[in-house]
PDB file of C-alpha atoms in Angstrom:
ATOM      1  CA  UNK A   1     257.926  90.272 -65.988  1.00 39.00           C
ATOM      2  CA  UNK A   2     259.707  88.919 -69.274  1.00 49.00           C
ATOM      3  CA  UNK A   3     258.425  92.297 -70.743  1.00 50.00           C
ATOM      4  CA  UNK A   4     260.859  94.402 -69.041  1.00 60.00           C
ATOM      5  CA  UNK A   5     263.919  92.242 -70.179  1.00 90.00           C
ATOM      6  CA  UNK A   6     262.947  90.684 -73.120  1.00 96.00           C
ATOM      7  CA  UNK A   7     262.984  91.672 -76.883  1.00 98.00           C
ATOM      8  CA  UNK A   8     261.535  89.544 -79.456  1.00 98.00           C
ATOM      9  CA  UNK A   9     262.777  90.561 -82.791  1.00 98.00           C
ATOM     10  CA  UNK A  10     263.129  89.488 -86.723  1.00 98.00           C
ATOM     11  CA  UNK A  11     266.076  89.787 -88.278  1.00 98.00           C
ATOM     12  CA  UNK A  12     265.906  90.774 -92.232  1.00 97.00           C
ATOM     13  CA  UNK A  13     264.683  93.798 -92.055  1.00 96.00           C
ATOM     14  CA  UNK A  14     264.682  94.297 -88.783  1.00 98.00           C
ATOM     15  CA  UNK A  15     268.368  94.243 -87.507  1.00 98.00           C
ATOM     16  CA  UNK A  16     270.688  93.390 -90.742  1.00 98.00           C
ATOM     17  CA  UNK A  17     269.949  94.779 -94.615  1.00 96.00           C
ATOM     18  CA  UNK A  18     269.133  91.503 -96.105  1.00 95.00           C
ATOM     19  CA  UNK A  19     267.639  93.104 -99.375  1.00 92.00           C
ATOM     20  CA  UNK A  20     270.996  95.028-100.056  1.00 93.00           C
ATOM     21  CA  UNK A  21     273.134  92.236 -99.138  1.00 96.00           C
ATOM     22  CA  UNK A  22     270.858  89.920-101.893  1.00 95.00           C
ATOM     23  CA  UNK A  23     270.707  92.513-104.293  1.00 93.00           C
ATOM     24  CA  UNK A  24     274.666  92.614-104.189  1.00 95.00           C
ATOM     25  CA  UNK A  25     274.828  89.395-104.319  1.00 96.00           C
ATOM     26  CA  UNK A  26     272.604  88.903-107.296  1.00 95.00           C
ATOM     27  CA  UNK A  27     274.287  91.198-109.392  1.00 95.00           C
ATOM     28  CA  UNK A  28     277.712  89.727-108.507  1.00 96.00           C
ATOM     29  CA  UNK A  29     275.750  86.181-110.095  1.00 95.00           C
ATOM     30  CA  UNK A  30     275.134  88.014-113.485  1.00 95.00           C
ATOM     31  CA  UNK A  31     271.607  89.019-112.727  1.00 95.00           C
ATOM     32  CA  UNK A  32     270.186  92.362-113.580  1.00 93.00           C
ATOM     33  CA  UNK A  33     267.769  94.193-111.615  1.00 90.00           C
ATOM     34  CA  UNK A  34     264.720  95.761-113.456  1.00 89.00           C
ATOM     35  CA  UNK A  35     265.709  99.308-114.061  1.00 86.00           C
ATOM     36  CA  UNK A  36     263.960 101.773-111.583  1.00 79.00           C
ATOM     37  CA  UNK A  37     262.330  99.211-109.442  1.00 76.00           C
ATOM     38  CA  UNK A  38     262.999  99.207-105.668  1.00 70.00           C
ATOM     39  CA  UNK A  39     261.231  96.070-104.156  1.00 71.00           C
ATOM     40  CA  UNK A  40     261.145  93.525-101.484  1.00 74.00           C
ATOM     41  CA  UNK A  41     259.533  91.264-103.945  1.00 82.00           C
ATOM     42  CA  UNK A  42     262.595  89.693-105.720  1.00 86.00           C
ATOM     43  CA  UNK A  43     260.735  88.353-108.307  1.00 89.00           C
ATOM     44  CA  UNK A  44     259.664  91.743-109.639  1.00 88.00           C
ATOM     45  CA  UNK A  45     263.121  93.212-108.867  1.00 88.00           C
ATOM     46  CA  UNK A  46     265.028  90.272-110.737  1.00 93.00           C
ATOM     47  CA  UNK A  47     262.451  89.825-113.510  1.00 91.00           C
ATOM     48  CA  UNK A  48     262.643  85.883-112.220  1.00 93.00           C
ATOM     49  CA  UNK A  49     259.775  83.229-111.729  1.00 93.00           C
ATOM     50  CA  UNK A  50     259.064  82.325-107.798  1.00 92.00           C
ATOM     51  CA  UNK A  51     260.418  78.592-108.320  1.00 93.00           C
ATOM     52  CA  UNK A  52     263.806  80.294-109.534  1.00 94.00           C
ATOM     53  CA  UNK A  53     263.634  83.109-106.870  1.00 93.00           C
ATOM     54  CA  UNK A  54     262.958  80.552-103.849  1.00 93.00           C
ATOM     55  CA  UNK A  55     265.948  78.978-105.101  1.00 95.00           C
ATOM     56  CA  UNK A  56     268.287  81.722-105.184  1.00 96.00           C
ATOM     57  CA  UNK A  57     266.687  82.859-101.915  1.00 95.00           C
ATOM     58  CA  UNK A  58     267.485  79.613 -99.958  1.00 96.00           C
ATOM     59  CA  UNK A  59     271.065  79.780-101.489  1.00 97.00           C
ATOM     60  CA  UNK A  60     272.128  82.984-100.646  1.00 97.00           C
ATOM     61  CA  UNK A  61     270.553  82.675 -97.138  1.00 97.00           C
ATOM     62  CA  UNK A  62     272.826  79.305 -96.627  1.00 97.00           C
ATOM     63  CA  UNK A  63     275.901  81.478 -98.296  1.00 97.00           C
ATOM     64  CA  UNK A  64     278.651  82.905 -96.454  1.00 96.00           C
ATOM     65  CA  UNK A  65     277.426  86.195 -97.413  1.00 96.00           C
ATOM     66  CA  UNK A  66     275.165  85.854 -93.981  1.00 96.00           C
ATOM     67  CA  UNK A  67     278.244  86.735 -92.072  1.00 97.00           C
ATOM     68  CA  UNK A  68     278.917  90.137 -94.238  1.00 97.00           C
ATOM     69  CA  UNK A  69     275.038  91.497 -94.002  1.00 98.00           C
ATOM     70  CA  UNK A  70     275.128  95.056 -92.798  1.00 98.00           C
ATOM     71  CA  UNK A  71     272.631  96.425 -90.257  1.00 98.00           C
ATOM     72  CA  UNK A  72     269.567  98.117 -91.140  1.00 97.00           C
ATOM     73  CA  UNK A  73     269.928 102.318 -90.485  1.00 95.00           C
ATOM     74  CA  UNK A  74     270.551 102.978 -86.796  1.00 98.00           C
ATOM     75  CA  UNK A  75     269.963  99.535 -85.871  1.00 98.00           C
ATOM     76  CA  UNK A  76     273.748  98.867 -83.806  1.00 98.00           C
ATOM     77  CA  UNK A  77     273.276 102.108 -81.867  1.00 98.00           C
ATOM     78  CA  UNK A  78     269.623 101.456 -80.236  1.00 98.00           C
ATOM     79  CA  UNK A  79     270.239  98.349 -79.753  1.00 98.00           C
ATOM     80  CA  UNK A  80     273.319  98.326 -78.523  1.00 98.00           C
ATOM     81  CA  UNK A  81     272.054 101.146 -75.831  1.00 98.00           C
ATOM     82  CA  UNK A  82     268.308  98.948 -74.546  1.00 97.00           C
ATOM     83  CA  UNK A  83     271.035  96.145 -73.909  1.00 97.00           C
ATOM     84  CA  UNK A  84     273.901  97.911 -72.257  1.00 96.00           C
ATOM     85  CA  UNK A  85     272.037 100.833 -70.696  1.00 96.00           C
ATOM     86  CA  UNK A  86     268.742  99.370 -69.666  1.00 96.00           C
ATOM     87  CA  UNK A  87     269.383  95.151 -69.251  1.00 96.00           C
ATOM     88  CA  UNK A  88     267.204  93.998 -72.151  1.00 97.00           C
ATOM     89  CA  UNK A  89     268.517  90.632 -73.882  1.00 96.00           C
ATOM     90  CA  UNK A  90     267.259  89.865 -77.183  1.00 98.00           C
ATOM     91  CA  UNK A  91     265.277  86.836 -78.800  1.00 98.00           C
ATOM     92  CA  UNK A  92     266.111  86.195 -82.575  1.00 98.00           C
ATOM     93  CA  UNK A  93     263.162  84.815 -84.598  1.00 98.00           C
ATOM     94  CA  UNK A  94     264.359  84.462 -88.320  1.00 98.00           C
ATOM     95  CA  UNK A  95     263.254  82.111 -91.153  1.00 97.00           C
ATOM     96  CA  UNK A  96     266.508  81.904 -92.696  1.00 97.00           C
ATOM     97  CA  UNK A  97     267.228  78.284 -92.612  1.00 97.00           C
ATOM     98  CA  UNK A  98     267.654  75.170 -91.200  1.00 97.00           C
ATOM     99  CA  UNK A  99     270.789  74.502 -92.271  1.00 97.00           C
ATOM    100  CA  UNK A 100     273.356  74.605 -88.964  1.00 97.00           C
ATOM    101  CA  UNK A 101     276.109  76.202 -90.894  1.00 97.00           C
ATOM    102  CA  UNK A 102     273.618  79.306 -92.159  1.00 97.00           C
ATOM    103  CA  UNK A 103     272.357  79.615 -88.376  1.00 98.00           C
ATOM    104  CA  UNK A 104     276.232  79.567 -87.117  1.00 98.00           C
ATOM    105  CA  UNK A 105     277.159  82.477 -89.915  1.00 98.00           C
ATOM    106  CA  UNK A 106     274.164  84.238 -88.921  1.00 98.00           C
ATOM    107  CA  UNK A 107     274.817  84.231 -84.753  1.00 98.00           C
ATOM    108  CA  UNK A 108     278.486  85.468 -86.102  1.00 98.00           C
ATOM    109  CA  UNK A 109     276.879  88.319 -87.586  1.00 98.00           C
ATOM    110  CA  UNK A 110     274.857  89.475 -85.120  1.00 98.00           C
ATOM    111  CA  UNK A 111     277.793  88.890 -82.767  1.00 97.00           C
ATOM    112  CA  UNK A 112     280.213  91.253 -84.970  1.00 97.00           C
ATOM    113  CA  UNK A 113     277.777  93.900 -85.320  1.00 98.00           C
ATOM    114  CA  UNK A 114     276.039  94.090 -81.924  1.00 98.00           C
ATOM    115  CA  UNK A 115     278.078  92.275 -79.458  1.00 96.00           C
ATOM    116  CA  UNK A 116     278.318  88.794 -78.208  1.00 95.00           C
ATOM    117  CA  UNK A 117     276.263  89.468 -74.757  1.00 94.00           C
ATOM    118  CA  UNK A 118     272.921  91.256 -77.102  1.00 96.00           C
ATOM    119  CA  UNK A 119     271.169  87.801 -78.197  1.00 97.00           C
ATOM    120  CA  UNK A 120     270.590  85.547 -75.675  1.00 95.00           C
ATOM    121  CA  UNK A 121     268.828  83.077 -78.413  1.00 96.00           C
ATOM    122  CA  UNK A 122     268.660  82.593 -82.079  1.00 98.00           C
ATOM    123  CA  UNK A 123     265.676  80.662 -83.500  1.00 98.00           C
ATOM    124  CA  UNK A 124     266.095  79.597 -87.401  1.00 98.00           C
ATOM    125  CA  UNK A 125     262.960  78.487 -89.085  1.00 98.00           C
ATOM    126  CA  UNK A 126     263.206  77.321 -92.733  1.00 97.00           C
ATOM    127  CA  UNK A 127     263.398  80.092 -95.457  1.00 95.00           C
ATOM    128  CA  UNK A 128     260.115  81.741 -95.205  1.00 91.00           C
ATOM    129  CA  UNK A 129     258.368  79.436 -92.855  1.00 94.00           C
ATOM    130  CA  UNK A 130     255.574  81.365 -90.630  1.00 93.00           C
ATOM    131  CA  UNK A 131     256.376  82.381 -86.895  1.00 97.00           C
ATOM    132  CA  UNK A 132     253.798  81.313 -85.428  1.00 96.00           C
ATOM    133  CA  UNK A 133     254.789  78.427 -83.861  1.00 96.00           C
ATOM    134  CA  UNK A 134     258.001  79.899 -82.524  1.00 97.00           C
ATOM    135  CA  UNK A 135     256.134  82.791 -81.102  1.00 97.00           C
ATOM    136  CA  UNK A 136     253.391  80.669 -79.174  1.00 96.00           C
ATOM    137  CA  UNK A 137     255.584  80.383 -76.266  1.00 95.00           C
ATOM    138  CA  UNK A 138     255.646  84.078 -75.879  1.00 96.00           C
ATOM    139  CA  UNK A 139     251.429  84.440 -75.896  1.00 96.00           C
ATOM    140  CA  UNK A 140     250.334  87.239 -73.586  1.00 95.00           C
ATOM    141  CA  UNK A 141     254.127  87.953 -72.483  1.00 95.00           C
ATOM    142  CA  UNK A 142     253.692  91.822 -73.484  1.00 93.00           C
ATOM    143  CA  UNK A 143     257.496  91.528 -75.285  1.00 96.00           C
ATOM    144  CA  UNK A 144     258.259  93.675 -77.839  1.00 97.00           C
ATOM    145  CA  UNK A 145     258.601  91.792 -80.956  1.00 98.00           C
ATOM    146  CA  UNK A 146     260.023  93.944 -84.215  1.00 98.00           C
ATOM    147  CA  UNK A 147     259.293  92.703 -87.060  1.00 98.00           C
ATOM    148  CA  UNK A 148     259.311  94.091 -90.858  1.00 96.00           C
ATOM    149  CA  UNK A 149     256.460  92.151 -92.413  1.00 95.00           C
ATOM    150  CA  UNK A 150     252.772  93.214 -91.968  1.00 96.00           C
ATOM    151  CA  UNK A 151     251.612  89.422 -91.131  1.00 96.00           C
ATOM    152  CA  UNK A 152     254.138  88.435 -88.542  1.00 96.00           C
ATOM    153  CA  UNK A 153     253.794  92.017 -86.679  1.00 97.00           C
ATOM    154  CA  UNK A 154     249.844  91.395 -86.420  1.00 97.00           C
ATOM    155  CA  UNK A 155     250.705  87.264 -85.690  1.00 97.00           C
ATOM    156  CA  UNK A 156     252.263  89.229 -82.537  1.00 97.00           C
ATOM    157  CA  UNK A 157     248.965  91.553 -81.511  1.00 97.00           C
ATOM    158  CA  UNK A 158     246.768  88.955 -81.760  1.00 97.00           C
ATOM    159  CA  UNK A 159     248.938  86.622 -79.279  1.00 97.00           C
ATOM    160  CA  UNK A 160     249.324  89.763 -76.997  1.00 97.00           C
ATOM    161  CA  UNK A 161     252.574  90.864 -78.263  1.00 97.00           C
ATOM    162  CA  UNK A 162     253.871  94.515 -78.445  1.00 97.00           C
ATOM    163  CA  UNK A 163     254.435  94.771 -82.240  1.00 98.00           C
ATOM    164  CA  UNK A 164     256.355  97.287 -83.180  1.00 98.00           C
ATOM    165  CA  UNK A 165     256.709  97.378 -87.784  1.00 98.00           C
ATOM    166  CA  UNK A 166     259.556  98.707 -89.072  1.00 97.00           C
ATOM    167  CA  UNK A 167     258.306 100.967 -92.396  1.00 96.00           C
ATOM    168  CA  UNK A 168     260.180  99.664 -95.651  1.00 94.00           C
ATOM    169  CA  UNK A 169     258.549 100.717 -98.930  1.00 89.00           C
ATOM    170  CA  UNK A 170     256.680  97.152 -99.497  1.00 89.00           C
ATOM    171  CA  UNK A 171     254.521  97.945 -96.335  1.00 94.00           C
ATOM    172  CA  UNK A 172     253.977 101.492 -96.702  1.00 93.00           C
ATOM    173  CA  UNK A 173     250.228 100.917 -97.335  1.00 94.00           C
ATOM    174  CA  UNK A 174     249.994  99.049 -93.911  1.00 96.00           C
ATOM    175  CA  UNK A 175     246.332  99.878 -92.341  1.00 95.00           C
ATOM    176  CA  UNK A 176     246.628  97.711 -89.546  1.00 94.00           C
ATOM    177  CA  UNK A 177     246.775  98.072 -85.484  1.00 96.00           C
ATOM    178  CA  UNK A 178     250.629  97.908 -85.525  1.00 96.00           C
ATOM    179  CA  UNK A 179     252.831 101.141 -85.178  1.00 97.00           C
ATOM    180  CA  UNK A 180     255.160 101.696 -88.106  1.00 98.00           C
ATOM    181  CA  UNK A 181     257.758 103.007 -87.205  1.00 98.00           C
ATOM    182  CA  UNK A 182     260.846 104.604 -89.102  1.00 97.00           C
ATOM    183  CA  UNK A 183     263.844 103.329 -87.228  1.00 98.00           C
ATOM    184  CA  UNK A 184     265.586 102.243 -83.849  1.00 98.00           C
ATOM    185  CA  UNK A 185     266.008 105.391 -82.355  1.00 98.00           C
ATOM    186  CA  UNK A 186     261.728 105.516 -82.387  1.00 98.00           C
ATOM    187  CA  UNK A 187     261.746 101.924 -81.086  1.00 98.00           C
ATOM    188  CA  UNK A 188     263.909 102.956 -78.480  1.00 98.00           C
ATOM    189  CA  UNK A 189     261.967 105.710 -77.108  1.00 98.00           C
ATOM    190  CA  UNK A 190     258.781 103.656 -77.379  1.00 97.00           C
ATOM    191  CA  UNK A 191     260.035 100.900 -74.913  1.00 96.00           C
ATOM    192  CA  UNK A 192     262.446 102.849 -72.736  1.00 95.00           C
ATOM    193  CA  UNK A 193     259.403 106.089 -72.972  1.00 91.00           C
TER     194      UNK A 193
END
C-alpha cells in the first residue's frame, strides 16, 4: 500500500543542483576549478586533497547557501504534478548534516521550490553517511526511491525498493539492475505509466 503514496527520494542530485550551487560557491571562496573538468568528484574539480574537500563540503552544506540551491532540470514540474495530480507525498533521505540549522535551511528550500504540502518528512544523515539505516524501515515497501549515486540506488533493489538513478556524467558507466534515467518527466511516466 505505501507504494502507491509514497516517494522515497535523495536530494543532491536528485531534486536541487547541489554541484552548481558548490561550484558557485567555491569560486566565490577564491578557488579555481581545473580547466575543462566537469566532475562530481570535488577533489578532481578543485585540484584539493579529500581532508580539505570534506571540509569545505561539510561547510557549505551547513551554509546558508542550502536555502538558494536550485532544482535539478525539470525536477519542480514532475514533482509538483505526482503530488498535486496523483496524491503521492514525498520522503527526503539526504546526508547533508546533522546540524538543525542546515536541516531547517534545507526543508525551506524544498518548501520554496516545490511547495510546503510535497515532503511529508526530511531525514538528515551526516555529510556523506550511508542510507542504509534510514532506508531499513522501508524493506520490501515497493516505494520508489530516486537517488543519483550508483550505491544507494542498488542499497534500494536489494531491500526491495523501486530504484529509479538519475544519469549525471559520474555514473554514466553504471552496469547495474537500476534504470537510469534522464530526468523527471521519465520518472514520472514510469510511476504514474
Amino acid at each position: 500500500m505505501m507504494k502507491e503514496k509514497v516517494i522515497l527520494t535523495d536530494c543532491d542530485g536528485v531534486l536541487v543542483d547541489w554541484v552548481h550551487g558548490f561550484t558557485q560557491w567555491m569560486i566565490r571562496s577564491g578557488y579555481t576549478p581545473v580547466e575543462g573538468l566537469v566532475s562530481y568528484d570535488m577533489e578532481l574539480m578543485f585540484g584539493i586533497d579529500k581532508q580539505d574537500c570534506k571540509k569545505l563540503v561539510r561547510h557549505f552544506n551547513e551554509s546558508a547557501q542550502m536555502r538558494y540551491l536550485t532544482p535539478l532540470r525539470d525536477a519542480v514540474k514532475y514533482v509538483r504534478k505526482l503530488h498535486e495530480e496523483h496524491g503521492y507525498v514525498f520522503r527526503c533521505i539526504t546526508s547533508l548534516s546533522l546540524d538543525p540549522a542546515a536541516a531547517k535551511l534545507r526543508q525551506q528550500n524544498l518548501s520554496e521550490l516545490f511547495g510546503p504540502t510535497i515532503f511529508e518528512e526530511l531525514v538528515c544523515l551526516d555529510t556523506g553517511a550511508d542510507k542504509d539505516d534510514a532506508l531499513e524501515q522501508y524493506r520490501n515497501s515497493d516505494c520508489y526511491w530516486i537517488e543519483d549515486k550508483p550505491e544507494n540506488a542498488d542499497l534500494g533493489l536489494r531491500i526491495g525498493l523501486n530504484s529509479l538513478l538519475i544519469a549525471h556524467g559520474f555514473n554514466a558507466d553504471y552496469k547495474g539492475l537500476c534504470p537510469r534515467v534522464q530526468n523527471w518527466k521519465e520518472i514520472y511516466n514510469i510511476i504514474t505509466g
